Amino acid sequence: MQSIEPLVILIEDEPQIRRFLRITLGDHGFRLVECTTAEEGLNRIQANQPALVLLDLGLPDMDGLETTKLIREKSSVPIIVVSARDQEEQKIRALDNGADDFITKPFGTGELLARMRAAVRRASSKGEENKNQIFTADNITIDFERRIVMKGDQEVHLTPNEYDLLVVLVENPGRVLTHRQLLKQVWGDQYTNETHYLRVYMAQLRQKLEDEPARPKHLTTEAGVGYRFRP
Ligand code: CA
């Protein structure tokens, strides 16, 4: 009988982390294929067509950025990078180049599983044409066709840049978007270093949309990396 549990390819050279993930993921409905080098991982991705890739950034044969780029040349499989605290820069570059999310060692099981499920869900809903022109999360509603945003039953007036920034975030629910990705999509290629724009505009969006702007529930910050819309 064919298993319907999502197949995960884990590319990680540390035996202890592999053992931890083997036990954890097996208990929570994922099948795991373990690889210890980037090269082996790349071959397996092509051969096995996984639902998700967990990619350690500290591999013996290739750096995380290069591995991400090579995976992306062949596959749109969601990639979650697993990084150590001292790999911030590599992590951000991997995200800029097509990784979907990250988790930092040491990580908790609950957080990892939530990230994995969200990434698999996003990927599987991507194929379906989104005919729904209305987005709703909590008390926030966006009518994409008419470019109208409501909070509860009140219309919220957003500037064009605020609106564009909000739309980029909600179109990737639960996914971290880097400063560079957001700046590029909303302001354009020449503005990818202007992270202060994001601070200003995110503060404005929170002021207009969050119940408690100082403690945002939906428009959340990933320190040093970017922002995320939590539905
Ligand atoms: Ca490693």
CSV table of C-alpha atoms and ligand atoms in Angstrom, one decimal:
chain,number,residue,atom,x,y,z
A,1,MET,CA,0.0,0.0,0.0
A,2,GLN,CA,1.3,3.4,-0.9
A,3,SER,CA,1.9,5.7,2.1
A,4,ILE,CA,0.4,9.1,1.9
A,5,GLU,CA,2.6,10.5,4.6
A,6,PRO,CA,4.6,13.5,3.2
A,7,LEU,CA,8.2,12.5,2.3
A,8,VAL,CA,10.9,14.7,3.8
A,9,ILE,CA,14.5,14.7,2.7
A,10,LEU,CA,16.8,15.7,5.6
A,11,ILE,CA,20.3,16.9,4.6
A,12,GLU,CA,22.2,17.0,7.8
A,13,ASP,CA,25.7,15.7,8.8
A,14,GLU,CA,25.2,15.7,12.5
A,15,PRO,CA,24.1,12.2,13.7
A,16,GLN,CA,22.5,13.5,16.9
A,17,ILE,CA,20.2,15.9,15.0
A,18,ARG,CA,19.4,13.2,12.5
A,19,ARG,CA,18.5,10.8,15.3
A,20,PHE,CA,16.3,13.4,17.0
A,21,LEU,CA,14.5,14.2,13.7
A,22,ARG,CA,14.1,10.5,12.8
A,23,ILE,CA,12.2,9.9,16.0
A,24,THR,CA,10.2,13.1,16.1
A,25,LEU,CA,9.1,13.2,12.5
A,26,GLY,CA,8.3,9.5,12.4
A,27,ASP,CA,5.9,10.0,15.3
A,28,HIS,CA,4.2,12.9,13.6
A,29,GLY,CA,3.3,11.6,10.2
A,30,PHE,CA,6.3,12.3,8.1
A,31,ARG,CA,8.5,9.8,6.2
A,32,LEU,CA,12.2,10.7,6.3
A,33,VAL,CA,15.0,10.1,3.9
A,34,GLU,CA,18.4,11.0,5.5
A,35,CYS,CA,21.3,12.4,3.6
A,36,THR,CA,24.6,13.5,5.1
A,37,THR,CA,26.0,15.6,2.2
A,38,ALA,CA,24.6,18.2,-0.2
A,39,GLU,CA,25.5,16.1,-3.2
A,40,GLU,CA,23.6,13.1,-1.9
A,41,GLY,CA,20.6,15.4,-1.0
A,42,LEU,CA,20.5,16.8,-4.5
A,43,ASN,CA,20.4,13.3,-6.0
A,44,ARG,CA,17.7,12.2,-3.7
A,45,ILE,CA,15.5,15.3,-4.3
A,46,GLN,CA,15.6,14.5,-8.0
A,47,ALA,CA,14.9,10.8,-7.5
A,48,ASN,CA,12.3,10.9,-4.7
A,49,GLN,CA,10.3,14.1,-5.4
A,50,PRO,CA,9.9,15.0,-1.7
A,51,ALA,CA,7.2,17.2,-0.2
A,52,LEU,CA,9.8,19.1,1.8
A,53,VAL,CA,13.5,19.5,2.3
A,54,LEU,CA,15.2,20.2,5.7
A,55,LEU,CA,18.6,21.6,4.9
A,56,ASP,CA,21.4,22.0,7.4
A,57,LEU,CA,23.5,25.1,6.5
A,58,GLY,CA,26.8,23.6,7.8
A,59,LEU,CA,27.4,20.7,5.5
A,60,PRO,CA,30.8,19.2,4.7
A,61,ASP,CA,30.7,19.5,0.9
A,62,MET,CA,28.8,22.7,0.0
A,63,ASP,CA,27.5,25.9,1.7
A,64,GLY,CA,23.9,26.5,2.2
A,65,LEU,CA,23.5,29.2,-0.4
A,66,GLU,CA,25.0,27.1,-3.1
A,67,THR,CA,22.9,24.1,-2.1
A,68,THR,CA,19.7,26.2,-2.1
A,69,LYS,CA,20.5,27.5,-5.6
A,70,LEU,CA,21.2,24.1,-7.0
A,71,ILE,CA,17.9,22.7,-5.5
A,72,ARG,CA,16.0,25.6,-7.0
A,73,GLU,CA,17.5,24.9,-10.5
A,74,LYS,CA,15.7,21.6,-10.4
A,75,SER,CA,12.8,21.8,-8.0
A,76,SER,CA,10.3,24.1,-6.3
A,77,VAL,CA,10.1,21.8,-3.3
A,78,PRO,CA,9.7,23.8,0.0
A,79,ILE,CA,13.1,24.2,1.7
A,80,ILE,CA,13.4,24.9,5.4
A,81,VAL,CA,17.0,25.8,6.4
A,82,VAL,CA,18.3,24.6,9.7
A,83,SER,CA,20.9,27.0,11.0
A,84,ALA,CA,23.1,27.6,13.9
A,85,ARG,CA,23.2,30.9,15.7
A,86,ASP,CA,26.4,32.0,14.0
A,87,GLN,CA,25.0,31.4,10.5
A,88,GLU,CA,22.8,34.4,10.3
A,89,GLU,CA,24.2,35.8,7.1
A,90,GLN,CA,24.1,32.4,5.3
A,91,LYS,CA,20.6,31.9,6.4
A,92,ILE,CA,19.4,35.2,5.0
A,93,ARG,CA,21.1,34.6,1.7
A,94,ALA,CA,19.6,31.1,1.5
A,95,LEU,CA,16.1,32.7,2.1
A,96,ASP,CA,16.8,35.4,-0.5
A,97,ASN,CA,17.7,32.7,-3.0
A,98,GLY,CA,14.6,30.6,-2.6
A,99,ALA,CA,14.5,28.8,0.8
A,100,ASP,CA,11.0,29.0,2.3
A,101,ASP,CA,11.7,29.3,6.0
A,102,PHE,CA,14.3,28.7,8.6
A,103,ILE,CA,14.6,27.2,12.1
A,104,THR,CA,17.5,27.9,14.4
A,105,LYS,CA,19.3,25.2,16.5
A,106,PRO,CA,18.4,24.3,19.2
A,107,PHE,CA,14.7,24.1,18.2
A,108,GLY,CA,11.6,22.7,19.8
A,109,THR,CA,9.5,20.0,18.2
A,110,GLY,CA,6.3,22.0,18.2
A,111,GLU,CA,7.9,24.9,16.3
A,112,LEU,CA,9.6,22.7,13.7
A,113,LEU,CA,6.4,20.7,13.0
A,114,ALA,CA,4.3,23.9,12.7
A,115,ARG,CA,6.9,25.3,10.2
A,116,MET,CA,6.9,22.0,8.2
A,117,ARG,CA,3.2,21.7,8.0
A,118,ALA,CA,2.7,25.3,6.9
A,119,ALA,CA,5.4,24.9,4.2
A,120,VAL,CA,3.8,21.7,2.9
A,121,ARG,CA,0.3,23.3,3.0
A,122,ARG,CA,1.5,26.4,1.1
A,123,ALA,CA,3.1,24.3,-1.6
A,124,SER,CA,0.1,22.0,-2.1
A,125,SER,CA,-2.3,24.9,-2.4
A,126,LYS,CA,-0.1,26.8,-4.9
A,127,GLY,CA,-1.2,24.7,-7.9
A,128,GLU,CA,-4.9,25.6,-7.4
A,129,GLU,CA,-5.8,28.8,-9.1
A,130,ASN,CA,-6.8,31.3,-6.5
A,131,LYS,CA,-10.2,32.4,-7.7
A,132,ASN,CA,-10.9,33.8,-4.2
A,133,GLN,CA,-10.6,37.5,-4.5
A,134,ILE,CA,-11.2,38.1,-0.8
A,135,PHE,CA,-8.7,37.4,1.9
A,136,THR,CA,-9.7,37.1,5.5
A,137,ALA,CA,-7.7,36.5,8.7
A,138,ASP,CA,-9.3,37.2,12.0
A,139,ASN,CA,-10.9,40.6,11.7
A,140,ILE,CA,-8.9,41.7,8.7
A,141,THR,CA,-10.4,41.5,5.2
A,142,ILE,CA,-8.8,42.4,1.9
A,143,ASP,CA,-10.7,42.7,-1.3
A,144,PHE,CA,-8.0,42.3,-3.9
A,145,GLU,CA,-10.1,43.3,-6.9
A,146,ARG,CA,-11.2,46.6,-5.4
A,147,ARG,CA,-8.1,47.1,-3.3
A,148,ILE,CA,-10.1,47.6,-0.2
A,149,VAL,CA,-9.0,46.7,3.3
A,150,MET,CA,-11.4,46.3,6.2
A,151,LYS,CA,-10.7,45.9,9.9
A,152,GLY,CA,-13.9,44.5,11.4
A,153,ASP,CA,-16.6,46.6,9.6
A,154,GLN,CA,-14.4,49.7,9.2
A,155,GLU,CA,-12.6,50.4,6.0
A,156,VAL,CA,-8.9,51.1,6.5
A,157,HIS,CA,-7.2,53.6,4.3
A,158,LEU,CA,-3.8,52.4,3.2
A,159,THR,CA,-1.3,54.2,1.0
A,160,PRO,CA,-0.3,52.4,-2.2
A,161,ASN,CA,3.0,51.2,-0.7
A,162,GLU,CA,1.3,50.1,2.5
A,163,TYR,CA,-1.2,48.1,0.5
A,164,ASP,CA,1.4,46.5,-1.7
A,165,LEU,CA,3.5,45.5,1.3
A,166,LEU,CA,0.4,44.0,3.0
A,167,VAL,CA,-0.5,42.0,-0.1
A,168,VAL,CA,3.0,40.6,-0.5
A,169,LEU,CA,2.9,39.4,3.1
A,170,VAL,CA,-0.6,37.9,3.0
A,171,GLU,CA,0.0,36.1,-0.3
A,172,ASN,CA,2.7,34.1,1.6
A,173,PRO,CA,0.8,33.3,4.8
A,174,GLY,CA,3.0,32.0,7.6
A,175,ARG,CA,6.2,32.4,5.5
A,176,VAL,CA,9.1,34.5,6.4
A,177,LEU,CA,10.0,37.1,3.8
A,178,THR,CA,13.4,38.7,4.0
A,179,HIS,CA,14.0,42.5,4.0
A,180,ARG,CA,15.5,42.2,0.6
A,181,GLN,CA,12.5,40.2,-0.9
A,182,LEU,CA,10.0,42.7,0.5
A,183,LEU,CA,11.9,45.8,-0.6
A,184,LYS,CA,12.4,44.3,-4.1
A,185,GLN,CA,8.8,43.4,-4.6
A,186,VAL,CA,7.3,46.6,-3.2
A,187,TRP,CA,9.8,49.3,-4.0
A,188,GLY,CA,12.0,47.7,-6.7
A,189,ASP,CA,15.5,46.4,-7.3
A,190,GLN,CA,17.3,49.6,-6.4
A,191,TYR,CA,15.9,49.7,-2.9
A,192,THR,CA,16.9,46.4,-1.5
A,193,ASN,CA,19.1,48.0,1.2
A,194,GLU,CA,16.6,50.5,2.5
A,195,THR,CA,15.4,48.4,5.5
A,196,HIS,CA,14.3,51.6,7.3
A,197,TYR,CA,11.4,51.8,4.8
A,198,LEU,CA,10.1,48.5,6.1
A,199,ARG,CA,10.4,49.6,9.7
A,200,VAL,CA,8.3,52.7,8.9
A,201,TYR,CA,5.7,51.0,6.8
A,202,MET,CA,5.3,48.0,9.0
A,203,ALA,CA,4.8,50.3,12.0
A,204,GLN,CA,2.1,52.1,10.0
A,205,LEU,CA,0.4,48.9,9.0
A,206,ARG,CA,0.4,47.6,12.5
A,207,GLN,CA,-1.1,50.9,13.7
A,208,LYS,CA,-3.9,50.5,11.2
A,209,LEU,CA,-4.6,46.8,11.4
A,210,GLU,CA,-3.4,45.3,14.7
A,211,ASP,CA,-5.5,45.4,17.9
A,212,GLU,CA,-2.3,46.0,19.8
A,213,PRO,CA,0.2,47.5,17.4
A,214,ALA,CA,3.0,47.2,20.0
A,215,ARG,CA,2.3,43.4,20.3
A,216,PRO,CA,1.4,42.4,16.8
A,217,LYS,CA,-0.4,39.1,16.3
A,218,HIS,CA,-0.4,39.0,12.5
A,219,LEU,CA,2.4,41.3,11.2
A,220,THR,CA,5.3,39.8,13.0
A,221,THR,CA,9.0,40.6,13.0
A,222,GLU,CA,11.7,38.0,12.5
A,223,ALA,CA,14.6,39.8,14.1
A,224,GLY,CA,17.5,40.5,11.6
A,225,VAL,CA,15.7,38.5,8.9
A,226,GLY,CA,12.4,40.1,7.8
A,227,TYR,CA,8.7,39.8,8.5
A,228,ARG,CA,6.0,37.3,8.4
A,229,PHE,CA,2.2,37.4,8.2
A,230,ARG,CA,0.6,35.0,10.7
A,231,PRO,CA,-2.9,34.2,9.6
B,1,CA,CA,26.2,20.5,10.2
